PDB file of C-alpha atoms in Angstrom:
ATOM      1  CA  UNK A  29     126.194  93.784 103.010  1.00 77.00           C
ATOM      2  CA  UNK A  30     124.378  96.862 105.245  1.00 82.00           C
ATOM      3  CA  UNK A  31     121.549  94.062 105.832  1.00 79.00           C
ATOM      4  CA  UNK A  32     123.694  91.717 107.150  1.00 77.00           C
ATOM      5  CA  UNK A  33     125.765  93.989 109.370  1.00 81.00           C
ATOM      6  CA  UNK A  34     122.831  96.179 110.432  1.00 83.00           C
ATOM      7  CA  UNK A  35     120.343  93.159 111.278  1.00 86.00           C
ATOM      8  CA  UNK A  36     119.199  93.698 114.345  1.00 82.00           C
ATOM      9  CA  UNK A  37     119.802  90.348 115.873  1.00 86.00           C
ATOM     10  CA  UNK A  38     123.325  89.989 114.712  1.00 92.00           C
ATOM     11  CA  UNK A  39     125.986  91.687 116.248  1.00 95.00           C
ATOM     12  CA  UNK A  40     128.387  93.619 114.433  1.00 96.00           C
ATOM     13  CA  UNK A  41     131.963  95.348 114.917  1.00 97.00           C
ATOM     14  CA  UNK A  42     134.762  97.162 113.006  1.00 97.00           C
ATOM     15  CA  UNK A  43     138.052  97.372 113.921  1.00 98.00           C
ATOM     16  CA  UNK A  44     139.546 100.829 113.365  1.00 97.00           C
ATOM     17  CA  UNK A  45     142.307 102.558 113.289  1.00 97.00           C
ATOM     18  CA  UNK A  46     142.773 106.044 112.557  1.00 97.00           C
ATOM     19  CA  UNK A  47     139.277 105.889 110.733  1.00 96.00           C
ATOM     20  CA  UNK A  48     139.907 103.387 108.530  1.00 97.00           C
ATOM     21  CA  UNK A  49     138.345  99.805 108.649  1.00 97.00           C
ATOM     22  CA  UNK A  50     141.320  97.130 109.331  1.00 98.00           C
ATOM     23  CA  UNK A  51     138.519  94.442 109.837  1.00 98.00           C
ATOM     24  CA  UNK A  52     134.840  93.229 111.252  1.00 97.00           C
ATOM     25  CA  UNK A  53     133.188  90.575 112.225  1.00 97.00           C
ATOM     26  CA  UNK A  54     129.635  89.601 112.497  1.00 96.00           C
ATOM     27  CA  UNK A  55     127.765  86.593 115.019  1.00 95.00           C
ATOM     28  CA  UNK A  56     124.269  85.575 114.438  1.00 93.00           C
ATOM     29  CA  UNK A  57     122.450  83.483 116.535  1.00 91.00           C
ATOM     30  CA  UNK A  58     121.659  79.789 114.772  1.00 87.00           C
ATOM     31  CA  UNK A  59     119.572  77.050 115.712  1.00 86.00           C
ATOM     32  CA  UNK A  60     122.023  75.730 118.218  1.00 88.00           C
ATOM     33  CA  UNK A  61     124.746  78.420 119.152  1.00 91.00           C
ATOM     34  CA  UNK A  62     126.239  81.542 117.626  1.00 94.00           C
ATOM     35  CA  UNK A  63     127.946  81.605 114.265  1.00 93.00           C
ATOM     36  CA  UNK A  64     130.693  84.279 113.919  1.00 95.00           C
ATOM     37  CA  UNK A  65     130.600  85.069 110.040  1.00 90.00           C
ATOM     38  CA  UNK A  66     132.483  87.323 108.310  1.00 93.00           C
ATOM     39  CA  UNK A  67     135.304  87.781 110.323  1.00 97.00           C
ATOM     40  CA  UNK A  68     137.878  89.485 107.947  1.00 97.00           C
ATOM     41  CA  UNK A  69     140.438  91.163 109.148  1.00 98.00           C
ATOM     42  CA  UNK A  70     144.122  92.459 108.173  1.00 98.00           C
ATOM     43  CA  UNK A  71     145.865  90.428 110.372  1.00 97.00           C
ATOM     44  CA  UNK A  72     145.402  88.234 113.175  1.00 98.00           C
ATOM     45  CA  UNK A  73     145.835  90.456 115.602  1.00 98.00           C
ATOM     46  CA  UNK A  74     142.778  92.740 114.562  1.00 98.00           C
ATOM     47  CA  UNK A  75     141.057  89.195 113.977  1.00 98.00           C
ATOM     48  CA  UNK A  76     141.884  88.225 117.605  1.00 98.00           C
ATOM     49  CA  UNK A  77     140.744  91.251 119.004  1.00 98.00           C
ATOM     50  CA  UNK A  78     137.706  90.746 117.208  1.00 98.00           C
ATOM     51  CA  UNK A  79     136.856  87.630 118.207  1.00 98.00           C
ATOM     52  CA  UNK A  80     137.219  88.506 121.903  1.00 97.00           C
ATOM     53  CA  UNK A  81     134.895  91.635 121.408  1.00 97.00           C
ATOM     54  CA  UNK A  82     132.118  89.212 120.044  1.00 96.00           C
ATOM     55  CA  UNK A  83     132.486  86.519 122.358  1.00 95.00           C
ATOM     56  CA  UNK A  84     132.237  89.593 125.149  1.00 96.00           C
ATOM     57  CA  UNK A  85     128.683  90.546 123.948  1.00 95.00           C
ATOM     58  CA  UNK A  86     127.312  86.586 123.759  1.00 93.00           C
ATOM     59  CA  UNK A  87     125.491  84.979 126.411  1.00 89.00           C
ATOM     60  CA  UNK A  88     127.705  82.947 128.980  1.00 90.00           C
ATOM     61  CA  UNK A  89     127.863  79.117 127.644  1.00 89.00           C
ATOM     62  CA  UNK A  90     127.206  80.292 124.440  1.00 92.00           C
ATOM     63  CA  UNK A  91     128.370  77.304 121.764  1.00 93.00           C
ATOM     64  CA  UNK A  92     130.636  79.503 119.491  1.00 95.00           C
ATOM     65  CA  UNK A  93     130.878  78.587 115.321  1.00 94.00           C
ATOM     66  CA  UNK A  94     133.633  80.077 113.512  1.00 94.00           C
ATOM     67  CA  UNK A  95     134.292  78.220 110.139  1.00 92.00           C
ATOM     68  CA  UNK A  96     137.545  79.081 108.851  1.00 94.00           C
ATOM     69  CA  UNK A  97     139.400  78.433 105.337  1.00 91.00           C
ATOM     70  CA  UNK A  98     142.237  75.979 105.555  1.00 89.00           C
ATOM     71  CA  UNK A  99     144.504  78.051 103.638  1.00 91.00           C
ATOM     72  CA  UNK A 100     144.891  80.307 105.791  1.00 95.00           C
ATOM     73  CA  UNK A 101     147.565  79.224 108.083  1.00 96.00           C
ATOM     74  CA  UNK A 102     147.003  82.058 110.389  1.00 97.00           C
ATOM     75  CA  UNK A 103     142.965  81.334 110.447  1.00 96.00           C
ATOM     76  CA  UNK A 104     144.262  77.657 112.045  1.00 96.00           C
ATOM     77  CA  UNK A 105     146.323  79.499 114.283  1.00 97.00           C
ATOM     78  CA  UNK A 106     143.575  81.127 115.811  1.00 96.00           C
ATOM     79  CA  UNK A 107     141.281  78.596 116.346  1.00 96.00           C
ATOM     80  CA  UNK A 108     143.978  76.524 117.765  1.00 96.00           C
ATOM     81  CA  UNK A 109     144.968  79.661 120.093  1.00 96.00           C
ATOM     82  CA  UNK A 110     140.847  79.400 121.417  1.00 94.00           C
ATOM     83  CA  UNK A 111     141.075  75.720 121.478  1.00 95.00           C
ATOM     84  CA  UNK A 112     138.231  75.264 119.218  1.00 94.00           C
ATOM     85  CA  UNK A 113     137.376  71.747 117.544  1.00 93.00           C
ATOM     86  CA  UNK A 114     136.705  70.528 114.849  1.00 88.00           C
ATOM     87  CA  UNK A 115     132.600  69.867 113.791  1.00 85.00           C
ATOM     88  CA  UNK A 116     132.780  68.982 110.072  1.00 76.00           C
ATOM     89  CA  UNK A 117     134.340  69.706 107.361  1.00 77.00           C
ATOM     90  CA  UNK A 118     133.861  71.051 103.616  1.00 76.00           C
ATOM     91  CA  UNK A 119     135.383  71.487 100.582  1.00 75.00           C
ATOM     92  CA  UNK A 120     135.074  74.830  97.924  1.00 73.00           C
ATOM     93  CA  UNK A 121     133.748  74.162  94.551  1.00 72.00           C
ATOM     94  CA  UNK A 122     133.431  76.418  91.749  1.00 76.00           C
ATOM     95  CA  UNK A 123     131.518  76.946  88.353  1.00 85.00           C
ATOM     96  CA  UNK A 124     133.664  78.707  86.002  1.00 88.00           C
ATOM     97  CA  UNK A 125     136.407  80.796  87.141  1.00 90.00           C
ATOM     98  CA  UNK A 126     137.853  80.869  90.708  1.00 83.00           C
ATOM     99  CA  UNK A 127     137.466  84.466  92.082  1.00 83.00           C
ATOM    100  CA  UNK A 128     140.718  86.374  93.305  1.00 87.00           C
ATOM    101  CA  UNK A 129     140.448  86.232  97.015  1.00 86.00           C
ATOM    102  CA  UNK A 130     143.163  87.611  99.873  1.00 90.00           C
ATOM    103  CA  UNK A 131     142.513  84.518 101.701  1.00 91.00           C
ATOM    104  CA  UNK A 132     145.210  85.959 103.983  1.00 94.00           C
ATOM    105  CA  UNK A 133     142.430  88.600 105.542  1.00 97.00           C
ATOM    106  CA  UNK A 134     139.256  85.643 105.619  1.00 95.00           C
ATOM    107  CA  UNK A 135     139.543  84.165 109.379  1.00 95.00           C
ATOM    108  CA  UNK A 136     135.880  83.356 109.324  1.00 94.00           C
ATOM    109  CA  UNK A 137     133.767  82.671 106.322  1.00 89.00           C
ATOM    110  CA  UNK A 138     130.426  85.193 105.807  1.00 82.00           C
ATOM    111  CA  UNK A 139     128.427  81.309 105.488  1.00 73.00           C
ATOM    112  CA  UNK A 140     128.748  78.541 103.054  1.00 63.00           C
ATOM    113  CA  UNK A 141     125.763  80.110 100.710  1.00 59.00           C
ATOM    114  CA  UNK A 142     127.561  83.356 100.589  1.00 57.00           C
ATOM    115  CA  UNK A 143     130.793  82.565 100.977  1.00 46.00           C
TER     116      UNK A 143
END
């Protein structure tokens, strides 16, 4: 995880409160746009706040990627609240067991080879 956050061509921020981590997020630049990946975050308000923080440091007209589980009601809430569309969609697969997540804290998946 310290590679990912402390890449030097991603950037990456913590929400805190009181010294302890309520949530980050992470954008990397792709081949076409910027892909924000994790975003976890204890509630959509620390998620929002996030978001904004990112988009803040991007370049202007900057194509922005968030990709978001669907259940996670609150997740659809906040790309609805930026007006984002719709590119493609996936599903999740598993081999073996299927691991305990708080889906309620994922607004923004790390990528779909991590997870």
């Amino acid at each position: 995880m310290r590679s990912w956050i402390e890449h030097p061509e991603h950037i990456a921020l913590g929400y805190l409160i009181d010294g302890k981590l309520k949530g980050y997020a992470v954008a990397r630049y792709c081949e076409k746009g910027v892909k924000v990946g994790p975003l976890f975050a204890d509630n959509i308000e620390y998620a929002k706040a996030l978001f904004d923080a990112v988009q803040a440091r991007l370049r202007e007209g900057d194509t922005i990627y968030l990709d978001v589980p669907a259940i996670n009601e609150q997740a659809l809430t906040l790309v609805d609240d930026y007006a984002m569309k719709p590119c493609f969609e996936t599903a999740r697969m598993y081999t073996g067991n299927i691991p305990e997540l708080d889906v309620r804290r994922i607004f923004g998946i790390t990528s779909f080879e991590i997870g």
